[in-house]
JSON list of C-alpha atoms in Angstrom, two decimals:
[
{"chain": "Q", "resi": 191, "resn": "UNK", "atom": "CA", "xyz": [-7.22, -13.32, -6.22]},
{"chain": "Q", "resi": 192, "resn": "UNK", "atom": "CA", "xyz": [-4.44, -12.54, -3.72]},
{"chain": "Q", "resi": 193, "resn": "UNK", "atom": "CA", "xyz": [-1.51, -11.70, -6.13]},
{"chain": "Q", "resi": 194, "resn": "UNK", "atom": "CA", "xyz": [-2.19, -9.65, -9.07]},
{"chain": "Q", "resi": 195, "resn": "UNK", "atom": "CA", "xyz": [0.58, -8.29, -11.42]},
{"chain": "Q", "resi": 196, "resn": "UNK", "atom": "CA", "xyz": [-0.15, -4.64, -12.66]},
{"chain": "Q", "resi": 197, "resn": "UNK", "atom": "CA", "xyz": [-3.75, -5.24, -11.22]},
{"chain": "Q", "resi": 198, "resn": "UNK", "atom": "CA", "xyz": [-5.62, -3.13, -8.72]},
{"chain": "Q", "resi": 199, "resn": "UNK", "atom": "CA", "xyz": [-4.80, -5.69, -6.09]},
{"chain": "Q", "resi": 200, "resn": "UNK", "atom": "CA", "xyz": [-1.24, -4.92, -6.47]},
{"chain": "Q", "resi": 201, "resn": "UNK", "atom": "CA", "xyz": [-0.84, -3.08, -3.30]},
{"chain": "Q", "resi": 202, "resn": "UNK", "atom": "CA", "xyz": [-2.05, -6.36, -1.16]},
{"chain": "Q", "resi": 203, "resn": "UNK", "atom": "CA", "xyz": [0.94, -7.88, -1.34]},
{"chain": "Q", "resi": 204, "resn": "UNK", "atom": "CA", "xyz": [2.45, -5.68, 1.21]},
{"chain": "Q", "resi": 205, "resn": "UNK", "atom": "CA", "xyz": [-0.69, -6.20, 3.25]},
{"chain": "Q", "resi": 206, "resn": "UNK", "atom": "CA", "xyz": [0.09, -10.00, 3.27]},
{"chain": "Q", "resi": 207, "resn": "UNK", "atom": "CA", "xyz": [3.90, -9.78, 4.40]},
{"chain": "Q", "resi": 208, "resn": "UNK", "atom": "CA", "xyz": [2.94, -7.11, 7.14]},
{"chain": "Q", "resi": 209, "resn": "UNK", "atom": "CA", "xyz": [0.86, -9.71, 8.53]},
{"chain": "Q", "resi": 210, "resn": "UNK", "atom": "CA", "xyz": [3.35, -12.70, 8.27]},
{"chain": "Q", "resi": 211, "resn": "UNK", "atom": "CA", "xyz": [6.00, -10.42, 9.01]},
{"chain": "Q", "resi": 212, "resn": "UNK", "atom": "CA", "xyz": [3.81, -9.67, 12.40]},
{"chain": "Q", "resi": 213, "resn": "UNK", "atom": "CA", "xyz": [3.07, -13.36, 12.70]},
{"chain": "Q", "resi": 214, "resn": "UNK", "atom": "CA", "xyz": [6.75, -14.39, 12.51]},
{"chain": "Q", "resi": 215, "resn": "UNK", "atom": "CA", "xyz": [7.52, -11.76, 14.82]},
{"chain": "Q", "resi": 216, "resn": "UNK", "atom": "CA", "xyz": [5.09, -12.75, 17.53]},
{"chain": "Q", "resi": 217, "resn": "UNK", "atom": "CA", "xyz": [6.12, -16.50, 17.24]},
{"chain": "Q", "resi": 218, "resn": "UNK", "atom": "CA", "xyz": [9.84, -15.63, 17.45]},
{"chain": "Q", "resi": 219, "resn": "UNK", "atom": "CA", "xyz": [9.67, -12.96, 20.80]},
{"chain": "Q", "resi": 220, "resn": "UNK", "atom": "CA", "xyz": [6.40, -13.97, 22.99]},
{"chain": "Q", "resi": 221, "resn": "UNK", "atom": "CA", "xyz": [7.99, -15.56, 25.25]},
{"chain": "Q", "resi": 222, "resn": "UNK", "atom": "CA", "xyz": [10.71, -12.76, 25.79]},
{"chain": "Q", "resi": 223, "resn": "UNK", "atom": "CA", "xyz": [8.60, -9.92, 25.55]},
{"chain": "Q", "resi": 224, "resn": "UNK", "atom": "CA", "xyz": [5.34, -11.57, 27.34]},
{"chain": "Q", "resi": 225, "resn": "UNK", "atom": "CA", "xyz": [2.60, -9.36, 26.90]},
{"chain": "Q", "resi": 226, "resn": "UNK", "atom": "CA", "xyz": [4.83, -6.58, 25.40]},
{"chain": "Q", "resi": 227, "resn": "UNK", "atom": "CA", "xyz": [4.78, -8.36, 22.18]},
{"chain": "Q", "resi": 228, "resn": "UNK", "atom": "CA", "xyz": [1.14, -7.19, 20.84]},
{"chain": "Q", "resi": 229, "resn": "UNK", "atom": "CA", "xyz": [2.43, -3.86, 21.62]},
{"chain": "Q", "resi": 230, "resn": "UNK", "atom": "CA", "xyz": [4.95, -3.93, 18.93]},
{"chain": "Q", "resi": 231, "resn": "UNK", "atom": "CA", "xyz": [2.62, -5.27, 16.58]},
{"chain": "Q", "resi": 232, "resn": "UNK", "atom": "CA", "xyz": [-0.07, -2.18, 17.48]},
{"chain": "Q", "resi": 233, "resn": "UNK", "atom": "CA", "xyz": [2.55, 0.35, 16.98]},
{"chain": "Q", "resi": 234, "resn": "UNK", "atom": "CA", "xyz": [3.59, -1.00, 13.54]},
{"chain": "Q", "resi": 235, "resn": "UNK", "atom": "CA", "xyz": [-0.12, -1.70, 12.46]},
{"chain": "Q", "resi": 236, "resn": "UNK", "atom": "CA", "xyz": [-0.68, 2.24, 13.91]},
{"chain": "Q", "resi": 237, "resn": "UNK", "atom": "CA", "xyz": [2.14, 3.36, 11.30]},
{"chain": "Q", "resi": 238, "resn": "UNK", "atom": "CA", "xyz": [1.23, 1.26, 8.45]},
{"chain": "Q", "resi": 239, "resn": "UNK", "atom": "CA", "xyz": [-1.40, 3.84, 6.75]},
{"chain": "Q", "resi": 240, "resn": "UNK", "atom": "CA", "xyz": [0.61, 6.83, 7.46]},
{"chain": "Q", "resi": 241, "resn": "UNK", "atom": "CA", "xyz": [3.93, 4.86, 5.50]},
{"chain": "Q", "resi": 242, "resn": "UNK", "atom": "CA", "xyz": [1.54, 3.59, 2.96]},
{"chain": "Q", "resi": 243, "resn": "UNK", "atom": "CA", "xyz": [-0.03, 7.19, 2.05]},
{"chain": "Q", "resi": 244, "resn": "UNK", "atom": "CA", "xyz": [3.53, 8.55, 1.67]},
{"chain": "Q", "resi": 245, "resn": "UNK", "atom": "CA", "xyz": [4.26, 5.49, -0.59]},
{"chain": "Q", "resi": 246, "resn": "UNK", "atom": "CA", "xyz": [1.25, 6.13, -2.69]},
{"chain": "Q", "resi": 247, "resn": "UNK", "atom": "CA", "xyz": [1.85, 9.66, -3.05]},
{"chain": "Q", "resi": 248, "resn": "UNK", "atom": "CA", "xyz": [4.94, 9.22, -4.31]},
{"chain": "Q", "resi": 249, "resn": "UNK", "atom": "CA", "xyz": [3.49, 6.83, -6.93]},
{"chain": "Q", "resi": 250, "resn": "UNK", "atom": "CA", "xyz": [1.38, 10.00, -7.83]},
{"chain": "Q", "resi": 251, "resn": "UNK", "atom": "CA", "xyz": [4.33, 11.96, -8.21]},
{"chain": "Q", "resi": 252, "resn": "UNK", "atom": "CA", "xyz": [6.19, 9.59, -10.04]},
{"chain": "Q", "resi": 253, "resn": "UNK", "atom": "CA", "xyz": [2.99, 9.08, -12.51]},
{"chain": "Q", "resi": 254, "resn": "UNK", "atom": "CA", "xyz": [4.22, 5.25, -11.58]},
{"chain": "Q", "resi": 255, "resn": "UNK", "atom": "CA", "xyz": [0.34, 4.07, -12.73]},
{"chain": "Q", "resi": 256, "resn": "UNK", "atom": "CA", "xyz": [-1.38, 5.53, -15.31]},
{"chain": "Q", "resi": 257, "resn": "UNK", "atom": "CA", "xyz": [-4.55, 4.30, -15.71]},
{"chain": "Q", "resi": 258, "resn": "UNK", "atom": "CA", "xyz": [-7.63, 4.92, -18.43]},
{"chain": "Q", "resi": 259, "resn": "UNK", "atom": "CA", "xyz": [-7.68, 7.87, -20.39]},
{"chain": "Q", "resi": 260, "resn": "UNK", "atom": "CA", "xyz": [-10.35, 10.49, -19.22]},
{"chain": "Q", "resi": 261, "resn": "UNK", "atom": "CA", "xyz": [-11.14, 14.04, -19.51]},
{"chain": "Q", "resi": 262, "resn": "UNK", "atom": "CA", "xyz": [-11.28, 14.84, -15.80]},
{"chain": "Q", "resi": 263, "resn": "UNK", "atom": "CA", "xyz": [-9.49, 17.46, -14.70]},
{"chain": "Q", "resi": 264, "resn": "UNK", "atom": "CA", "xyz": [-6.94, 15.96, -12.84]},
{"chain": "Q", "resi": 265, "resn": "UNK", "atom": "CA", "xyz": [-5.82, 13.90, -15.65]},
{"chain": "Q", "resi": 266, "resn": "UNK", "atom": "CA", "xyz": [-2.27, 13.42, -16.50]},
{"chain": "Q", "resi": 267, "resn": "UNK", "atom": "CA", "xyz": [-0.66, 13.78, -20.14]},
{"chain": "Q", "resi": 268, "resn": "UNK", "atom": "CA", "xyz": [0.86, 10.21, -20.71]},
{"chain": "Q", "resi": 269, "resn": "UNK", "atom": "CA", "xyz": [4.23, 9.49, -22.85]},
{"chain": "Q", "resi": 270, "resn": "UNK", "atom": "CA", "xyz": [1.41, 8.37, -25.51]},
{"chain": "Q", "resi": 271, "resn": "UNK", "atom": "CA", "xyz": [-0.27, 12.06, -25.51]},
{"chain": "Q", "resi": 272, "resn": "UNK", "atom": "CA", "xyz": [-3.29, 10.99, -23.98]},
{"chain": "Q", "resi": 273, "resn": "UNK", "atom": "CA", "xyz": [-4.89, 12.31, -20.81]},
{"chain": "Q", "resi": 274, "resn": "UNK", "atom": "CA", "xyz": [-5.14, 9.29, -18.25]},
{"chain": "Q", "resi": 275, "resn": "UNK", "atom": "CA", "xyz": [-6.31, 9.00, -15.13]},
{"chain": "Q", "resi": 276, "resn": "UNK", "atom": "CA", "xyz": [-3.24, 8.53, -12.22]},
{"chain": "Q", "resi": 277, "resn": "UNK", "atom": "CA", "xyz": [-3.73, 6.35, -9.91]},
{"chain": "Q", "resi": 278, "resn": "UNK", "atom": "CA", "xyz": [-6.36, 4.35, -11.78]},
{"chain": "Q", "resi": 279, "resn": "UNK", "atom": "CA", "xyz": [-9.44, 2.32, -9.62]},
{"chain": "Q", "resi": 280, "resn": "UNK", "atom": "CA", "xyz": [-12.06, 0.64, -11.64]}
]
């Protein structure tokens, strides 16, 4: 399963258009940039996990996906009073 609403494999859609975005971009400028273009591509693909940890701490901040509810310790009280996990993984 590619797509997955609400799932865990939520955050693969951005992996998908990075790499058709990078596919679209290499088709449109190779033969401009020659062998310049794969540099582009490296330097995005270089920033990707830095951009994506910023985006998925601000989910954490935001308490955008509560998850399960658990007694851990790093638990967060939910609208419904319960202590859920943020960020939730199976």
């Amino acid at each position: 399963m590619l797509v997955a609403s609400g799932e865990v494999l939520s955050s693969f859609g951005g992996f998908l258009g990075a790499v058709v975005g990078a596919a679209v971009f290499l088709r449109r400028h190779r033969a401009r940039l020659g062998g310049r273009a794969w540099r582009y591509v490296d330097a995005i693909a270089h920033a990707h996990p830095f951009g994506w940890t910023v985006g998925r701490f601000g989910c954490f901040l935001a308490y955008d996906h509560p998850g399960k509810v658990t007694t851990f310790f790093l638990g967060q009280q939910s609208t419904d009073g319960l202590i859920r996990r943020n960020l939730p993984s199976r």
